[in-house]
Amino acid sequence: MKSTLLLAACCCMTLLAGSRGASAHETLRDAAGDRFLVGAAIAPAILNDPAQRAMLVKHFSSITGENAFKPDQVQPKPGTFTFAEADRIAAFATQNKQVLIGHTLLWHQQTAKWMFEAPDGSPLPREQGLANLRAHINTVVGRYRGQVHGWDVVNEALDDGEPYLRQTPALRSIGDDYILRAFEFARLADPDVQLYYNDYNIELPHKRAKAIRLLRELKAAGARVDAVGIQGHWSLSSPDVQTVDDAVAAFKAEGLRVHITELDVDVLPRATVTADIAAGGNAILSPADNPYVDGLPTAVQTRLAERYAALFRVFLKHDDAIERVTFWGPSDGWSWLNSWPTKGRTNHPLLFDRQFKPKPAFDAVMGVLREGGERATP
Ligand code: XIL
């Protein structure tokens, strides 16, 4: 498994290391070696800048489109497909032999209403919803066959509260089996592509139990799910690393591969800690919520570095299950956490600052990767 996933990325890494005459372990991807891929989510605009392109190739062995592959981006109107932005990202990753991740085929956000709802807001009849889902997945997965290594087939289907499944437009139209059907359609569209279930807070016990239930049900129904994606939108203090450790171990015990798919560490205060972007609409920015406009104070840089080091120790410990760690953005200036859950924040959640300079958190992660960390006994 690991060898196939890492082969393309490793070849490229060796070539690059050779051509610049650098010592090994100078970059994130080199330091991670064959233990897991290190990815970044990107917007196409970053590709306009040669320096930033070079930085993406230097440090990251995997690329995810931050928004470009989402349903409303690629099929805004029924049967009208707009692939220019996704194509740009796919071409970049392919050209640089980076492992391309497709995000996402089905989500309750960033999906045009027509897919599962009538103009009056009522759910489409099941057969219509299924036909729309099938057509979308066929076309999108089919287009990137041979380019996308794996798809987040379904994103965020679990409810945050008591109920099991989130009430989504797809569920209301198709029924509870919409998740299973999405996995089936994706597999039919490209039998070789990897298929992932992706969600946030599934490291927390109450939601983790639901994720395990869902993944067991999918398996029992004959679906193939190659990995579970833990998004990893975390803060300086939450969740504690033991919770992450326990969650990875629990998914591993289910026979699943684990991807950390959207890693960032929010350093700003927040009224709510949910990563459900729907909460964004209600949030109001106050100066107290945005204290680091002029840069991150040393003490907080240090906390961020320690937090990342602790997380990467857990990832290394479970490198037999973790195939990929992707940051949700290449550097602080590109992070969605500058505008979520409130607009106008100056956030510092990643390893590189606004000038693409490595932060103390970068050095801390490199230190942990170089040490190699402890390995869990199988
Ligand atoms: C976010 C993007 O980063 C933003 O640019 C966009 O405005 C909203 O979506 N969970 C996910 C990602 O699965 O797709 C979200 O990405 C962040 C939360």
Coordinates of C-alpha atoms and ligand atoms in Angstrom, one line a residue:
M1 CA 0.0 0.0 0.0
K2 CA 2.4 2.6 1.2
S3 CA 4.9 1.8 -1.4
T4 CA 2.4 2.4 -4.3
L5 CA 1.2 5.6 -2.8
L6 CA 4.6 7.0 -2.1
L7 CA 6.4 5.7 -5.2
A8 CA 5.7 8.7 -7.5
A9 CA 6.3 11.2 -4.8
C10 CA 9.6 9.6 -3.7
C11 CA 11.0 9.4 -7.3
C12 CA 10.4 13.1 -7.7
M13 CA 11.9 13.8 -4.2
T14 CA 15.1 12.0 -5.0
L15 CA 15.5 13.9 -8.3
L16 CA 14.9 17.2 -6.6
A17 CA 17.2 16.5 -3.8
G18 CA 19.9 15.5 -6.3
S19 CA 19.4 18.5 -8.6
R20 CA 19.7 21.1 -5.8
G21 CA 22.5 19.2 -4.1
A22 CA 20.7 19.6 -0.8
S23 CA 21.2 17.3 2.1
A24 CA 18.4 14.9 2.9
H25 CA 15.7 16.0 5.4
E26 CA 15.8 19.6 4.5
T27 CA 12.2 19.7 3.5
L28 CA 9.0 18.4 5.0
R29 CA 8.6 15.7 2.4
D30 CA 12.2 14.5 2.6
A31 CA 12.0 14.5 6.4
A32 CA 8.8 12.4 6.4
G33 CA 10.5 10.0 3.9
D34 CA 8.4 6.9 3.3
R35 CA 6.5 7.2 6.6
F36 CA 3.6 9.3 5.2
L37 CA 2.9 11.9 2.5
V38 CA 2.9 15.5 3.4
G39 CA 0.3 17.5 1.6
A40 CA -1.1 21.0 1.2
A41 CA -4.5 22.2 0.0
I42 CA -4.2 25.0 -2.5
A43 CA -6.2 27.5 -4.5
P44 CA -5.3 27.8 -8.2
A45 CA -4.2 31.5 -7.7
I46 CA -1.0 30.3 -5.9
L47 CA 0.1 28.7 -9.1
N48 CA 0.6 32.2 -10.7
D49 CA 3.7 32.8 -8.6
P50 CA 6.8 30.9 -9.5
A51 CA 8.3 31.2 -6.1
Q52 CA 5.2 29.7 -4.4
R53 CA 5.0 26.9 -7.0
A54 CA 8.6 26.0 -6.2
M55 CA 7.9 26.0 -2.5
L56 CA 4.9 23.7 -3.0
V57 CA 7.0 21.2 -4.9
K58 CA 9.9 21.5 -2.5
H59 CA 7.9 20.7 0.7
F60 CA 4.8 18.8 -0.3
S61 CA 4.4 15.3 -1.8
S62 CA 0.6 15.6 -2.1
I63 CA -1.8 18.3 -3.3
T64 CA -5.5 18.8 -2.6
G65 CA -7.7 21.4 -4.3
E66 CA -9.0 23.5 -1.5
N67 CA -12.2 24.4 -3.3
A68 CA -11.7 23.7 -7.0
F69 CA -13.1 20.1 -7.1
K70 CA -16.1 20.8 -5.0
P71 CA -19.5 20.1 -6.6
D72 CA -20.6 23.8 -7.0
Q73 CA -17.3 24.6 -8.6
V74 CA -17.3 21.8 -11.2
Q75 CA -21.0 21.5 -11.9
P76 CA -22.7 24.8 -11.0
K77 CA -25.7 24.1 -13.3
P78 CA -27.2 20.7 -14.4
G79 CA -24.9 19.3 -17.0
T80 CA -22.7 22.4 -17.2
F81 CA -19.2 21.4 -16.1
T82 CA -16.5 23.9 -15.4
F83 CA -13.2 22.2 -14.9
A84 CA -10.7 25.0 -15.6
E85 CA -9.6 25.6 -12.0
A86 CA -9.5 21.9 -11.1
D87 CA -7.6 21.1 -14.3
R88 CA -5.0 23.7 -13.4
I89 CA -4.4 22.1 -10.0
A90 CA -4.5 18.6 -11.5
A91 CA -1.9 19.5 -14.2
F92 CA 0.4 21.1 -11.6
A93 CA 0.3 18.0 -9.3
T94 CA 0.7 15.6 -12.3
Q95 CA 3.6 17.6 -13.7
N96 CA 5.4 17.5 -10.4
K97 CA 4.5 13.9 -9.5
Q98 CA 2.6 14.9 -6.4
V99 CA -0.2 12.7 -5.2
L100 CA -3.4 14.5 -6.1
I101 CA -6.4 14.2 -3.8
G102 CA -9.9 15.0 -5.0
H103 CA -12.0 16.9 -2.5
T104 CA -14.9 16.3 -2.6
L105 CA -17.7 14.5 -4.5
L106 CA -20.5 14.9 -2.1
W107 CA -21.0 17.5 0.7
H108 CA -23.9 19.5 2.2
Q109 CA -21.9 22.7 1.6
Q110 CA -20.6 24.1 -1.7
T111 CA -23.1 22.1 -3.7
A112 CA -25.6 23.7 -6.0
K113 CA -29.2 23.4 -4.7
W114 CA -30.5 21.9 -7.9
M115 CA -28.6 18.7 -7.3
F116 CA -31.0 17.5 -4.6
E117 CA -33.7 20.1 -4.3
A118 CA -36.6 21.4 -6.3
P119 CA -36.8 25.2 -6.9
D120 CA -39.3 25.5 -4.0
G121 CA -36.7 23.9 -1.7
S122 CA -38.5 20.5 -1.4
P123 CA -36.3 17.4 -1.8
L124 CA -36.1 15.9 -5.3
P125 CA -37.6 12.5 -5.7
R126 CA -35.1 9.7 -4.8
E127 CA -34.6 8.6 -8.4
Q128 CA -33.9 12.1 -9.6
G129 CA -31.4 12.7 -6.7
L130 CA -29.7 9.4 -7.4
A131 CA -29.5 10.2 -11.1
N132 CA -27.9 13.6 -10.4
L133 CA -25.4 12.1 -8.0
R134 CA -24.5 9.3 -10.4
A135 CA -24.0 11.7 -13.3
H136 CA -21.9 14.1 -11.2
I137 CA -19.6 11.4 -9.9
N138 CA -19.3 9.6 -13.2
T139 CA -18.3 12.8 -15.0
V140 CA -15.9 14.2 -12.4
V141 CA -14.2 10.9 -11.4
G142 CA -14.1 9.9 -15.0
R143 CA -12.4 13.1 -16.0
Y144 CA -9.6 12.8 -13.5
R145 CA -9.1 9.1 -13.9
G146 CA -5.3 8.4 -13.7
Q147 CA -4.7 11.9 -12.2
V148 CA -6.5 11.8 -8.9
H149 CA -5.1 9.2 -6.6
G150 CA -8.0 9.3 -4.2
W151 CA -11.3 11.0 -3.6
D152 CA -13.0 12.3 -0.5
V153 CA -16.2 10.6 -1.7
V154 CA -18.4 11.9 1.1
N155 CA -17.6 14.8 3.4
E156 CA -19.1 15.5 6.8
A157 CA -22.1 13.1 6.7
L158 CA -22.2 12.6 10.5
D159 CA -24.4 14.8 12.8
D160 CA -22.6 16.7 15.6
G161 CA -25.3 16.1 18.2
E162 CA -27.5 13.1 19.1
P163 CA -28.6 11.9 15.7
Y164 CA -26.5 9.6 13.7
L165 CA -26.5 11.1 10.3
R166 CA -26.6 14.8 9.4
Q167 CA -29.8 15.9 7.7
T168 CA -28.5 16.9 4.3
P169 CA -30.2 17.7 1.0
A170 CA -28.8 14.5 -0.4
L171 CA -30.2 12.5 2.5
R172 CA -33.6 14.1 2.3
S173 CA -33.8 13.3 -1.4
I174 CA -32.2 9.9 -1.7
G175 CA -32.5 8.5 1.8
D176 CA -30.0 7.1 4.3
D177 CA -28.2 5.0 1.7
Y178 CA -27.0 8.1 -0.2
I179 CA -23.5 7.6 1.3
L180 CA -23.3 4.0 0.2
R181 CA -24.5 4.9 -3.3
A182 CA -21.9 7.6 -3.6
F183 CA -19.1 5.1 -2.8
E184 CA -20.6 2.6 -5.3
F185 CA -20.8 5.3 -8.1
A186 CA -17.3 6.4 -7.5
R187 CA -15.9 2.8 -7.6
L188 CA -17.8 2.1 -10.8
A189 CA -16.5 5.4 -12.4
D190 CA -12.9 4.4 -11.6
P191 CA -12.2 1.0 -10.0
D192 CA -8.6 1.9 -9.4
V193 CA -9.1 5.2 -7.5
Q194 CA -8.9 5.3 -3.7
L195 CA -12.1 6.1 -1.9
Y196 CA -12.2 8.0 1.4
Y197 CA -14.7 9.1 4.0
N198 CA -13.8 12.5 5.4
D199 CA -15.1 14.4 8.5
Y200 CA -14.2 16.7 11.3
N201 CA -14.3 16.0 15.1
I202 CA -14.3 12.2 14.4
E203 CA -11.4 12.0 16.8
L204 CA -13.8 12.9 19.6
P205 CA -15.3 9.8 21.2
H206 CA -19.0 10.6 20.5
K207 CA -18.5 11.3 16.8
R208 CA -15.8 8.7 16.4
A209 CA -18.3 6.0 17.5
K210 CA -20.6 7.2 14.7
A211 CA -17.8 7.2 12.2
I212 CA -16.9 3.6 13.1
R213 CA -20.6 2.6 12.8
L214 CA -20.8 4.2 9.4
L215 CA -17.6 2.6 8.1
R216 CA -18.7 -0.8 9.4
E217 CA -22.1 -0.4 7.7
L218 CA -20.5 0.6 4.5
K219 CA -18.3 -2.4 4.6
A220 CA -21.1 -4.7 5.5
A221 CA -23.1 -3.4 2.5
G222 CA -20.1 -4.2 0.2
A223 CA -18.6 -0.8 -0.3
R224 CA -14.9 -0.3 -0.5
V225 CA -13.6 2.5 1.7
D226 CA -9.8 2.8 1.6
A227 CA -9.2 5.3 4.3
V228 CA -10.9 7.6 6.8
G229 CA -10.0 11.2 6.7
I230 CA -9.7 13.0 10.1
Q231 CA -9.8 16.7 9.1
G232 CA -7.7 18.0 11.9
H233 CA -9.0 21.6 12.3
W234 CA -7.6 21.9 15.7
S235 CA -6.6 24.6 18.2
L236 CA -3.7 25.1 20.5
S237 CA -5.3 23.2 23.3
S238 CA -8.0 21.0 21.8
P239 CA -8.3 18.1 21.3
D240 CA -5.6 16.7 23.5
V241 CA -3.1 14.5 21.7
Q242 CA -4.2 11.4 23.6
T243 CA -7.6 11.8 22.0
V244 CA -6.0 11.9 18.5
D245 CA -3.8 9.0 19.4
D246 CA -6.8 6.9 20.6
A247 CA -8.8 7.8 17.5
V248 CA -6.1 6.8 15.1
A249 CA -5.7 3.5 17.1
A250 CA -9.4 2.9 17.0
F251 CA -9.7 3.4 13.2
K252 CA -6.6 1.3 12.7
A253 CA -8.2 -1.5 14.8
E254 CA -11.1 -1.4 12.2
G255 CA -8.5 -2.2 9.5
L256 CA -8.7 1.3 8.1
R257 CA -6.0 3.5 6.8
V258 CA -6.0 7.0 8.3
H259 CA -5.4 10.4 6.6
I260 CA -5.1 13.7 8.4
T261 CA -6.7 15.7 5.7
E262 CA -7.1 19.3 6.7
L263 CA -4.6 20.1 9.4
D264 CA -4.3 23.5 10.9
V265 CA -4.0 24.9 14.4
D266 CA -6.1 27.9 15.1
V267 CA -4.2 30.3 17.4
L268 CA -7.1 32.8 17.8
P269 CA -9.8 32.7 20.4
R270 CA -13.2 31.5 19.2
A271 CA -16.7 31.5 20.6
T272 CA -17.4 28.1 19.1
V273 CA -14.9 25.3 18.3
T274 CA -16.9 23.5 15.7
A275 CA -15.4 23.3 12.2
D276 CA -18.9 23.3 10.6
I277 CA -18.5 26.2 8.2
A278 CA -22.3 26.9 8.4
A279 CA -21.5 28.5 11.8
G280 CA -19.6 31.2 10.0
G281 CA -22.7 33.2 9.1
N282 CA -23.5 34.0 12.7
A283 CA -20.1 34.9 14.0
I284 CA -19.2 38.5 14.8
L285 CA -15.5 39.7 14.9
S286 CA -14.4 41.7 17.9
P287 CA -10.9 43.0 18.5
A288 CA -10.4 40.6 21.3
D289 CA -11.0 37.8 18.8
N290 CA -8.1 39.0 16.6
P291 CA -5.2 39.8 18.9
Y292 CA -2.2 39.0 16.5
V293 CA -2.7 41.4 13.7
D294 CA 1.0 42.5 13.9
G295 CA 2.4 39.0 14.1
L296 CA 2.4 36.1 16.5
P297 CA 4.2 36.8 19.9
T298 CA 7.1 34.6 20.7
A299 CA 5.3 32.8 23.5
V300 CA 2.5 31.8 21.2
Q301 CA 4.9 30.8 18.4
T302 CA 6.4 28.5 21.0
R303 CA 3.1 27.0 22.0
L304 CA 2.2 26.5 18.3
A305 CA 5.6 24.7 17.8
E306 CA 5.0 22.5 20.8
R307 CA 1.5 21.7 19.7
Y308 CA 2.6 20.7 16.2
A309 CA 5.5 18.6 17.6
A310 CA 3.2 16.7 19.9
L311 CA 0.8 16.0 17.0
F312 CA 3.5 14.8 14.7
R313 CA 4.8 12.5 17.5
V314 CA 1.4 10.9 17.4
F315 CA 1.4 10.7 13.6
L316 CA 4.8 9.0 13.6
K317 CA 3.7 6.6 16.3
H318 CA 0.9 5.4 14.0
D319 CA 2.7 5.7 10.7
D320 CA 1.7 2.1 10.0
A321 CA -1.9 3.4 9.6
I322 CA -1.4 7.1 8.6
E323 CA -0.6 7.4 4.9
R324 CA -0.9 11.2 4.6
V325 CA -0.9 14.4 6.6
T326 CA -2.2 17.3 4.6
F327 CA -2.2 20.9 5.8
W328 CA -5.3 23.0 4.9
G329 CA -3.2 25.6 3.1
P330 CA 0.4 26.0 2.3
S331 CA 1.1 29.1 4.5
D332 CA -0.6 31.5 6.9
G333 CA -1.6 34.0 4.3
W334 CA -3.6 31.4 2.4
S335 CA -5.4 29.9 5.3
W336 CA -9.2 29.8 5.4
L337 CA -8.9 30.6 9.1
N338 CA -8.3 34.2 8.2
S339 CA -11.9 34.4 7.2
W340 CA -13.6 31.7 9.3
P341 CA -15.5 31.6 11.5
T342 CA -15.3 35.4 11.2
K343 CA -14.0 37.5 8.3
G344 CA -11.0 39.8 8.8
R345 CA -8.9 37.6 11.1
T346 CA -5.2 37.6 11.0
N347 CA -4.4 34.0 11.8
H348 CA -1.2 32.0 12.0
P349 CA -2.2 28.4 11.9
L350 CA 0.4 26.7 9.6
L351 CA 4.1 26.0 9.4
F352 CA 5.0 28.8 7.0
D353 CA 4.3 32.5 7.6
R354 CA 2.9 35.1 5.2
Q355 CA 6.3 35.5 3.5
F356 CA 6.5 31.7 3.2
K357 CA 9.3 31.7 5.8
P358 CA 9.4 28.6 8.0
K359 CA 8.1 29.3 11.5
P360 CA 9.3 27.8 14.8
A361 CA 6.5 25.3 14.3
F362 CA 8.2 24.2 11.1
D363 CA 11.5 23.6 12.9
A364 CA 9.7 21.7 15.6
V365 CA 8.0 19.4 13.1
M366 CA 11.2 18.9 11.2
G367 CA 12.9 18.0 14.5
V368 CA 10.3 15.3 15.3
L369 CA 10.4 13.9 11.8
R370 CA 14.2 13.8 11.8
E371 CA 14.2 12.0 15.2
G372 CA 11.8 9.5 13.7
G373 CA 9.7 9.3 16.8
E374 CA 8.4 6.3 18.7
R375 CA 6.6 3.6 16.6
A376 CA 3.5 1.9 18.0
T377 CA 3.9 -1.9 18.4
P378 CA 1.6 -3.5 15.9
Ligands
XIL1 C1 -13.2 25.6 3.2 C2 -12.2 26.4 2.3 O1 -11.0 26.4 2.9 C3 -12.7 27.8 2.1 O2 -11.9 28.5 1.2 C4 -14.2 27.8 1.7 O3 -14.7 29.1 1.6 C5 -15.0 27.0 2.6 O4 -14.5 25.6 2.7 N1 -14.0 21.4 5.9 C6 -13.8 21.0 4.6 C7 -13.2 21.9 3.6 O5 -14.0 19.8 4.3 O6 -13.7 21.8 2.3 C8 -13.5 23.4 4.1 O7 -12.8 24.2 3.2 C9 -13.1 23.6 5.5 C10 -13.9 22.7 6.4

